Amino acid sequence: MGRKVTVAACTLNQWALDFEGNMARIMQSILEAREMGAVYRTGPELEVPGYSCEDHFFESDTFLHCWEVLLEIMMSPISQNMLIDVGMPVQHFNVAYNCRVIFYNKKIVLIRPKMMMCDDGNYRETRWFSAWTKVRHVDEFYLPRIVSNATGQQTVPFGDAVVSTRDTCIGFEICEELWNPRSTHIDLSLAGVEIMVNGSGSYLQLRKAYITTDLIRNASYKAGGAYLFSNLRGCDGQRVWWGGNSAIALNGDIIARSKQFSLSDVEVTVGTFDLEDIRSYRMALRSRCTLGASAPLYPRISIECELSSRGDIFISANSPIEWHYHTPEEEIALAPACWLWDYLRRSGQGGFFLPLSGGVDSSSSACIIHSMCRMVVDAIQHGEAQVLHDVRKILADPDFTPHNPGQLCNRLLVTCFMGSENSSKETRRRASMLANQLGSYHLEINIDSAVSSMLSIFNAVTGLTPKFRTQGGCPRQNLALQNIQARVRMVVSYLFAQLMLWVRNRPGGLLVLGSANVDESLRGYMTKYDCSSADVNPIGGISKTDLRKFLHYAMEKFNIPVLAEIISAPPTAELEPLQGGQLAQTDEQDMGMTYSELSEFGRLRKQAACGPYSMFCKLVASWRNECAPKEVSDKVKHFFRCYAINRHKMTVLTPSVHMESYSPDDNRFDHRPFLYRANWSWQFKAIDDELDRITRSSTMSTKSEKSDHELSELLKKQTETHAKVEKQQSSPVIFSAHDVGPAHDIITTNGISGACSSGNICIADSKQPTLKKSHSTGYNKVQGGNVMGRIKDRTGVPV
């Protein structure tokens, strides 16, 4: 009897609206799955049009072209005698749904719509799609004319159903349904579904891979059965990197998985398992059997086929495998590199231009490009014909084959140290050494003449010449002189990016790379329209703390010794004059906070959804060994003021690969205003009130630290007082708090403040707080002067 089934979960690097390319990749995955012995093939979410079509899902053309692609796939000879499902949008009764379309031998078997939408993080699915809410219900779907003419079908089932073959049953989830607290795979299992399939579009974030893996493993462990997870990979037109990691699980074990990072456009993950292993596993779970005996059933769409075969006795089933996770440093080295490769080959540009300062940030961007070159060379050496084709197309050299990363880096990356009179010799030397060790085509230029020309224009109009702070200038003059240097560098960067390939006798231009990390974007510690305003930013979603760890990793992994000096050097923009040849300016001093503090602020603001008051309350506890409450208060207020006055910079933030879960990216991920009331008067008053309570409590606690002798004397005094009162009257008497001693004697009983020595004498606290009445809310929270007046203004470079 046939028992073993071979299935394929496909990982595809699709591109939004690239219907021809997407179809080719789907067809290739079907062909490879067939050659590997699979009888069932599934793919990622919305694989036909690409996930990131976004508002193109409002266009009828998108739906039409999806049906055209589906028809081509269905009618192809390579799709015959194999059960296949693909992801695409479908309109049903004038409502758009995100669907899996299952077909077999030129006939559509079922259209299964997504039942739980995802709207968090970078997802906005309910903008374009609706959730199917008719649980275990099937409608008749009228096929488009072009499809019905080819298949002979007028209608097909549409809804929450499962597919039943002669030997097993298959059920479906789509992406968010795996993450949801009420995941459908539990009900599918109880209804007898043995193979559960999930087509997904899950993007990468640092330290996230284990979450997806645990969900897949636990789904099959708790429910029993096989679980197939197919995910997108690559940059399909947006800021996210689709995370790959397609996998097949059986009864709680991963038996097959794809790579997380790869330059391959198509990867097919095949797994073989025994259906009887599912049945015996489930029958051993007695509580599950009890629930299954009374579980409601799903509509079953039957097809005349078998996934197993009678001659499978010699076929080996997959054994469990160990999942090895990448470290965050490896994820930084690989994810942005893969994203940049997709961006480069799909943008039609000829490489990258990077202003290289010799600091941590620009060095990180350079090392990520070097990592990309290493991946490209490795892929070519392993026979990836598509990668070699892309390299030759980018370089406009049909005969070029790179033999080492440095050789390719020299063709793809132009680095440039843009020095000024404020630049130190050390940074210039470090930039040159790094470029040499990476292999980039390196330039050194001086921008002083350009800066002087700009200032001469200002002088000619106003008759005034601004000065740096160290030369007697005011803060406005100091900032303006820093900003003009930064913005001149941006203009020069684009000039060189457009013309350097002309200089090198190659067609096309270069993409300008940015080097502003996620913490500096959050804090606004960057100049608007300076080098942060690039074409793409490899590190825009990564914290400074993680970048330092990444450089340590790159130093050892890529053998780049100069990174040790770069890591140890104090971060500085070098925009102010040197003093005695030494730095007079550091980033952390200018920002008024350390990068580790800034990272903590970012996580609390976004991930923990903290406003100023909540952030203060959390940090008072977690930083109690490092900072006094007053210091925490000042730091939190300073951060939120800087955040508020610089939030507008996010509206022009250079697109960067999404990596960090507290990214301030205004475009998709962080939907907050860009114009704020910067003094946060109500919120900061709440912090001040809490700080006052903490201070009073601390004072009371200090006063209460008495010796045993003092306590004995106090009790003796209270006893004498009690006796005296009893002689005067028999009823309880309430005294003022100052009559009996210090504040530590005052306790609360039934809501009354007092000190009770024998249960019938309570001493009231006469120092109760008072609130000022307000017409609108009853009490007025804002009293006293402007809280911002007490905060030192260290805004860095706000414009």
mmCIF file of N, CA and C in Angstrom, residues 620-701:
data_model
loop_
_atom_site.group_PDB
_atom_site.id
_atom_site.type_symbol
_atom_site.label_atom_id
_atom_site.label_comp_id
_atom_site.label_asym_id
_atom_site.label_seq_id
_atom_site.Cartn_x
_atom_site.Cartn_y
_atom_site.Cartn_z
ATOM 1 N N VAL A 620 13.475 54.417 34.956
ATOM 2 C CA VAL A 620 13.823 54.639 36.362
ATOM 3 C C VAL A 620 14.146 53.304 37.030
ATOM 4 N N ALA A 621 13.384 52.276 36.657
ATOM 5 C CA ALA A 621 13.626 50.950 37.239
ATOM 6 C C ALA A 621 14.841 50.267 36.618
ATOM 7 N N SER A 622 14.916 50.256 35.283
ATOM 8 C CA SER A 622 15.989 49.502 34.627
ATOM 9 C C SER A 622 17.348 50.194 34.723
ATOM 10 N N TRP A 623 17.352 51.529 34.898
ATOM 11 C CA TRP A 623 18.608 52.266 35.001
ATOM 12 C C TRP A 623 18.918 52.685 36.444
ATOM 13 N N ARG A 624 18.260 52.083 37.412
ATOM 14 C CA ARG A 624 18.394 52.554 38.793
ATOM 15 C C ARG A 624 19.821 52.449 39.320
ATOM 16 N N ASN A 625 20.605 51.511 38.756
ATOM 17 C CA ASN A 625 21.986 51.368 39.224
ATOM 18 C C ASN A 625 22.955 52.297 38.503
ATOM 19 N N GLU A 626 22.513 52.938 37.432
ATOM 20 C CA GLU A 626 23.382 53.815 36.650
ATOM 21 C C GLU A 626 23.024 55.292 36.767
ATOM 22 N N CYS A 627 21.725 55.581 36.900
ATOM 23 C CA CYS A 627 21.278 56.977 36.872
ATOM 24 C C CYS A 627 20.307 57.254 38.007
ATOM 25 N N ALA A 628 20.404 58.445 38.561
ATOM 26 C CA ALA A 628 19.399 58.908 39.511
ATOM 27 C C ALA A 628 18.114 59.255 38.758
ATOM 28 N N PRO A 629 16.958 59.197 39.443
ATOM 29 C CA PRO A 629 15.696 59.519 38.755
ATOM 30 C C PRO A 629 15.703 60.867 38.046
ATOM 31 N N LYS A 630 16.317 61.885 38.669
ATOM 32 C CA LYS A 630 16.374 63.201 38.022
ATOM 33 C C LYS A 630 17.167 63.140 36.723
ATOM 34 N N GLU A 631 18.241 62.378 36.699
ATOM 35 C CA GLU A 631 19.037 62.245 35.486
ATOM 36 C C GLU A 631 18.261 61.508 34.402
ATOM 37 N N VAL A 632 17.525 60.478 34.798
ATOM 38 C CA VAL A 632 16.678 59.758 33.838
ATOM 39 C C VAL A 632 15.629 60.706 33.253
ATOM 40 N N SER A 633 15.034 61.510 34.118
ATOM 41 C CA SER A 633 14.037 62.485 33.665
ATOM 42 C C SER A 633 14.612 63.414 32.612
ATOM 43 N N ASP A 634 15.786 63.957 32.865
ATOM 44 C CA ASP A 634 16.409 64.878 31.912
ATOM 45 C C ASP A 634 16.728 64.190 30.595
ATOM 46 N N LYS A 635 17.213 62.958 30.667
ATOM 47 C CA LYS A 635 17.565 62.233 29.443
ATOM 48 C C LYS A 635 16.329 61.949 28.600
ATOM 49 N N VAL A 636 15.250 61.506 29.234
ATOM 50 C CA VAL A 636 14.025 61.195 28.499
ATOM 51 C C VAL A 636 13.451 62.450 27.855
ATOM 52 N N LYS A 637 13.415 63.544 28.607
ATOM 53 C CA LYS A 637 12.893 64.797 28.058
ATOM 54 C C LYS A 637 13.757 65.287 26.896
ATOM 55 N N HIS A 638 15.061 65.182 27.069
ATOM 56 C CA HIS A 638 15.963 65.612 26.002
ATOM 57 C C HIS A 638 15.756 64.772 24.741
ATOM 58 N N PHE A 639 15.596 63.461 24.907
ATOM 59 C CA PHE A 639 15.370 62.606 23.742
ATOM 60 C C PHE A 639 14.083 62.998 23.020
ATOM 61 N N PHE A 640 13.002 63.156 23.752
ATOM 62 C CA PHE A 640 11.718 63.434 23.088
ATOM 63 C C PHE A 640 11.698 64.816 22.461
ATOM 64 N N ARG A 641 12.390 65.768 23.057
ATOM 65 C CA ARG A 641 12.452 67.086 22.424
ATOM 66 C C ARG A 641 13.233 66.994 21.105
ATOM 67 N N CYS A 642 14.374 66.293 21.139
ATOM 68 C CA CYS A 642 15.163 66.138 19.908
ATOM 69 C C CYS A 642 14.392 65.356 18.861
ATOM 70 N N TYR A 643 13.694 64.320 19.310
ATOM 71 C CA TYR A 643 12.868 63.523 18.389
ATOM 72 C C TYR A 643 11.819 64.401 17.723
ATOM 73 N N ALA A 644 11.172 65.249 18.517
ATOM 74 C CA ALA A 644 10.081 66.070 17.989
ATOM 75 C C ALA A 644 10.568 67.085 16.968
ATOM 76 N N ILE A 645 11.654 67.792 17.278
ATOM 77 C CA ILE A 645 12.082 68.859 16.379
ATOM 78 C C ILE A 645 12.781 68.315 15.137
ATOM 79 N N ASN A 646 13.143 67.037 15.146
ATOM 80 C CA ASN A 646 13.842 66.456 13.994
ATOM 81 C C ASN A 646 13.015 65.425 13.234
ATOM 82 N N ARG A 647 11.795 65.166 13.679
ATOM 83 C CA ARG A 647 10.980 64.132 13.051
ATOM 84 C C ARG A 647 10.730 64.429 11.569
ATOM 85 N N HIS A 648 10.721 65.692 11.200
ATOM 86 C CA HIS A 648 10.457 66.074 9.813
ATOM 87 C C HIS A 648 11.482 65.477 8.854
ATOM 88 N N LYS A 649 12.664 65.154 9.360
ATOM 89 C CA LYS A 649 13.699 64.598 8.487
ATOM 90 C C LYS A 649 13.322 63.223 7.945
ATOM 91 N N MET A 650 12.415 62.536 8.642
ATOM 92 C CA MET A 650 12.018 61.209 8.177
ATOM 93 C C MET A 650 11.210 61.264 6.886
ATOM 94 N N THR A 651 10.654 62.440 6.571
ATOM 95 C CA THR A 651 9.877 62.558 5.334
ATOM 96 C C THR A 651 10.753 62.480 4.093
ATOM 97 N N VAL A 652 12.061 62.707 4.254
ATOM 98 C CA VAL A 652 12.981 62.616 3.119
ATOM 99 C C VAL A 652 14.041 61.547 3.370
ATOM 100 N N LEU A 653 13.746 60.629 4.294
ATOM 101 C CA LEU A 653 14.722 59.602 4.651
ATOM 102 C C LEU A 653 15.024 58.710 3.452
ATOM 103 N N THR A 654 16.307 58.481 3.221
ATOM 104 C CA THR A 654 16.724 57.611 2.122
ATOM 105 C C THR A 654 16.176 56.200 2.316
ATOM 106 N N PRO A 655 15.615 55.595 1.284
ATOM 107 C CA PRO A 655 15.135 54.210 1.421
ATOM 108 C C PRO A 655 16.257 53.279 1.884
ATOM 109 N N SER A 656 15.945 52.464 2.867
ATOM 110 C CA SER A 656 16.927 51.513 3.387
ATOM 111 C C SER A 656 16.240 50.183 3.644
ATOM 112 N N VAL A 657 16.998 49.122 3.599
ATOM 113 C CA VAL A 657 16.429 47.804 3.866
ATOM 114 C C VAL A 657 15.968 47.762 5.314
ATOM 115 N N HIS A 658 14.747 47.311 5.520
ATOM 116 C CA HIS A 658 14.186 47.263 6.870
ATOM 117 C C HIS A 658 14.857 46.136 7.651
ATOM 118 N N MET A 659 15.467 46.494 8.799
ATOM 119 C CA MET A 659 16.177 45.502 9.609
ATOM 120 C C MET A 659 15.789 45.562 11.084
ATOM 121 N N GLU A 660 15.562 46.752 11.596
ATOM 122 C CA GLU A 660 15.369 46.903 13.035
ATOM 123 C C GLU A 660 13.904 47.145 13.364
ATOM 124 N N SER A 661 13.450 46.542 14.455
ATOM 125 C CA SER A 661 12.035 46.608 14.808
ATOM 126 C C SER A 661 11.622 47.951 15.392
ATOM 127 N N TYR A 662 12.557 48.853 15.683
ATOM 128 C CA TYR A 662 12.166 50.185 16.148
ATOM 129 C C TYR A 662 12.522 51.266 15.128
ATOM 130 N N SER A 663 12.582 50.904 13.863
ATOM 131 C CA SER A 663 12.899 51.860 12.804
ATOM 132 C C SER A 663 11.933 53.052 12.827
ATOM 133 N N PRO A 664 12.438 54.283 12.642
ATOM 134 C CA PRO A 664 11.569 55.460 12.590
ATOM 135 C C PRO A 664 11.118 55.806 11.174
ATOM 136 N N ASP A 665 11.277 54.911 10.218
ATOM 137 C CA ASP A 665 10.966 55.178 8.814
ATOM 138 C C ASP A 665 9.535 55.681 8.673
ATOM 139 N N ASP A 666 9.402 56.894 8.173
ATOM 140 C CA ASP A 666 8.099 57.553 8.068
ATOM 141 C C ASP A 666 7.244 56.991 6.937
ATOM 142 N N ASN A 667 7.869 56.322 5.969
ATOM 143 C CA ASN A 667 7.144 55.973 4.748
ATOM 144 C C ASN A 667 6.135 54.848 4.947
ATOM 145 N N ARG A 668 6.502 53.804 5.645
ATOM 146 C CA ARG A 668 5.611 52.651 5.813
ATOM 147 C C ARG A 668 5.505 52.210 7.269
ATOM 148 N N PHE A 669 6.652 52.164 7.952
ATOM 149 C CA PHE A 669 6.721 51.410 9.201
ATOM 150 C C PHE A 669 6.270 52.203 10.413
ATOM 151 N N ASP A 670 6.612 53.473 10.492
ATOM 152 C CA ASP A 670 6.380 54.278 11.686
ATOM 153 C C ASP A 670 5.426 55.418 11.357
ATOM 154 N N HIS A 671 4.144 55.158 11.482
ATOM 155 C CA HIS A 671 3.134 56.138 11.088
ATOM 156 C C HIS A 671 2.852 57.086 12.252
ATOM 157 N N ARG A 672 3.700 58.085 12.382
ATOM 158 C CA ARG A 672 3.549 59.114 13.406
ATOM 159 C C ARG A 672 3.706 60.486 12.751
ATOM 160 N N PRO A 673 3.252 61.546 13.411
ATOM 161 C CA PRO A 673 3.357 62.879 12.795
ATOM 162 C C PRO A 673 4.804 63.287 12.547
ATOM 163 N N PHE A 674 4.989 64.246 11.661
ATOM 164 C CA PHE A 674 6.322 64.824 11.502
ATOM 165 C C PHE A 674 6.355 66.274 11.990
ATOM 166 N N LEU A 675 5.242 66.768 12.539
ATOM 167 C CA LEU A 675 5.212 68.096 13.138
ATOM 168 C C LEU A 675 4.652 67.951 14.549
ATOM 169 N N TYR A 676 5.488 68.218 15.540
ATOM 170 C CA TYR A 676 5.139 67.996 16.944
ATOM 171 C C TYR A 676 5.167 69.299 17.740
ATOM 172 N N ARG A 677 4.433 69.313 18.831
ATOM 173 C CA ARG A 677 4.638 70.331 19.872
ATOM 174 C C ARG A 677 5.851 69.879 20.669
ATOM 175 N N ALA A 678 6.950 70.587 20.538
ATOM 176 C CA ALA A 678 8.234 70.064 20.999
ATOM 177 C C ALA A 678 8.431 70.131 22.498
ATOM 178 N N ASN A 679 7.594 70.895 23.233
ATOM 179 C CA ASN A 679 7.858 70.970 24.680
ATOM 180 C C ASN A 679 7.131 69.876 25.468
ATOM 181 N N TRP A 680 6.233 69.115 24.824
ATOM 182 C CA TRP A 680 5.570 67.970 25.473
ATOM 183 C C TRP A 680 5.090 68.374 26.874
ATOM 184 N N SER A 681 4.413 69.511 26.985
ATOM 185 C CA SER A 681 4.140 70.106 28.297
ATOM 186 C C SER A 681 3.371 69.167 29.231
ATOM 187 N N TRP A 682 2.295 68.588 28.751
ATOM 188 C CA TRP A 682 1.489 67.704 29.609
ATOM 189 C C TRP A 682 2.279 66.444 29.988
ATOM 190 N N GLN A 683 2.949 65.844 28.982
ATOM 191 C CA GLN A 683 3.686 64.608 29.236
ATOM 192 C C GLN A 683 4.853 64.834 30.191
ATOM 193 N N PHE A 684 5.591 65.939 29.978
ATOM 194 C CA PHE A 684 6.744 66.196 30.837
ATOM 195 C C PHE A 684 6.317 66.560 32.254
ATOM 196 N N LYS A 685 5.143 67.208 32.389
ATOM 197 C CA LYS A 685 4.629 67.493 33.729
ATOM 198 C C LYS A 685 4.332 66.195 34.467
ATOM 199 N N ALA A 686 3.856 65.185 33.760
ATOM 200 C CA ALA A 686 3.616 63.878 34.381
ATOM 201 C C ALA A 686 4.922 63.278 34.899
ATOM 202 N N ILE A 687 6.000 63.456 34.125
ATOM 203 C CA ILE A 687 7.310 62.985 34.582
ATOM 204 C C ILE A 687 7.738 63.755 35.821
ATOM 205 N N ASP A 688 7.548 65.086 35.809
ATOM 206 C CA ASP A 688 7.937 65.903 36.957
ATOM 207 C C ASP A 688 7.173 65.483 38.214
ATOM 208 N N ASP A 689 5.870 65.222 38.058
ATOM 209 C CA ASP A 689 5.068 64.795 39.212
ATOM 210 C C ASP A 689 5.576 63.473 39.770
ATOM 211 N N GLU A 690 5.887 62.542 38.870
ATOM 212 C CA GLU A 690 6.393 61.244 39.314
ATOM 213 C C GLU A 690 7.759 61.399 39.967
ATOM 214 N N LEU A 691 8.581 62.275 39.424
ATOM 215 C CA LEU A 691 9.902 62.521 40.010
ATOM 216 C C LEU A 691 9.761 63.113 41.413
ATOM 217 N N ASP A 692 8.785 64.013 41.595
ATOM 218 C CA ASP A 692 8.549 64.577 42.931
ATOM 219 C C ASP A 692 8.130 63.499 43.913
ATOM 220 N N ARG A 693 7.259 62.578 43.465
ATOM 221 C CA ARG A 693 6.831 61.491 44.354
ATOM 222 C C ARG A 693 8.008 60.605 44.734
ATOM 223 N N ILE A 694 8.873 60.309 43.725
ATOM 224 C CA ILE A 694 10.052 59.490 44.003
ATOM 225 C C ILE A 694 10.969 60.189 45.000
ATOM 226 N N THR A 695 11.151 61.501 44.815
ATOM 227 C CA THR A 695 12.035 62.259 45.699
ATOM 228 C C THR A 695 11.493 62.283 47.118
ATOM 229 N N ARG A 696 10.178 62.542 47.273
ATOM 230 C CA ARG A 696 9.564 62.563 48.608
ATOM 231 C C ARG A 696 9.669 61.198 49.275
ATOM 232 N N SER A 697 9.408 60.157 48.498
ATOM 233 C CA SER A 697 9.487 58.802 49.039
ATOM 234 C C SER A 697 10.888 58.480 49.500
ATOM 235 N N SER A 698 11.870 58.918 48.706
ATOM 236 C CA SER A 698 13.264 58.671 49.072
ATOM 237 C C SER A 698 13.632 59.420 50.347
ATOM 238 N N THR A 699 13.123 60.658 50.480
ATOM 239 C CA THR A 699 13.404 61.452 51.672
ATOM 240 C C THR A 699 12.785 60.812 52.908
ATOM 241 N N MET A 700 11.549 60.346 52.756
ATOM 242 C CA MET A 700 10.871 59.699 53.872
ATOM 243 C C MET A 700 11.583 58.422 54.275
ATOM 244 N N SER A 701 12.047 57.693 53.290
ATOM 245 C CA SER A 701 12.751 56.442 53.569
ATOM 246 C C SER A 701 14.047 56.703 54.318
#
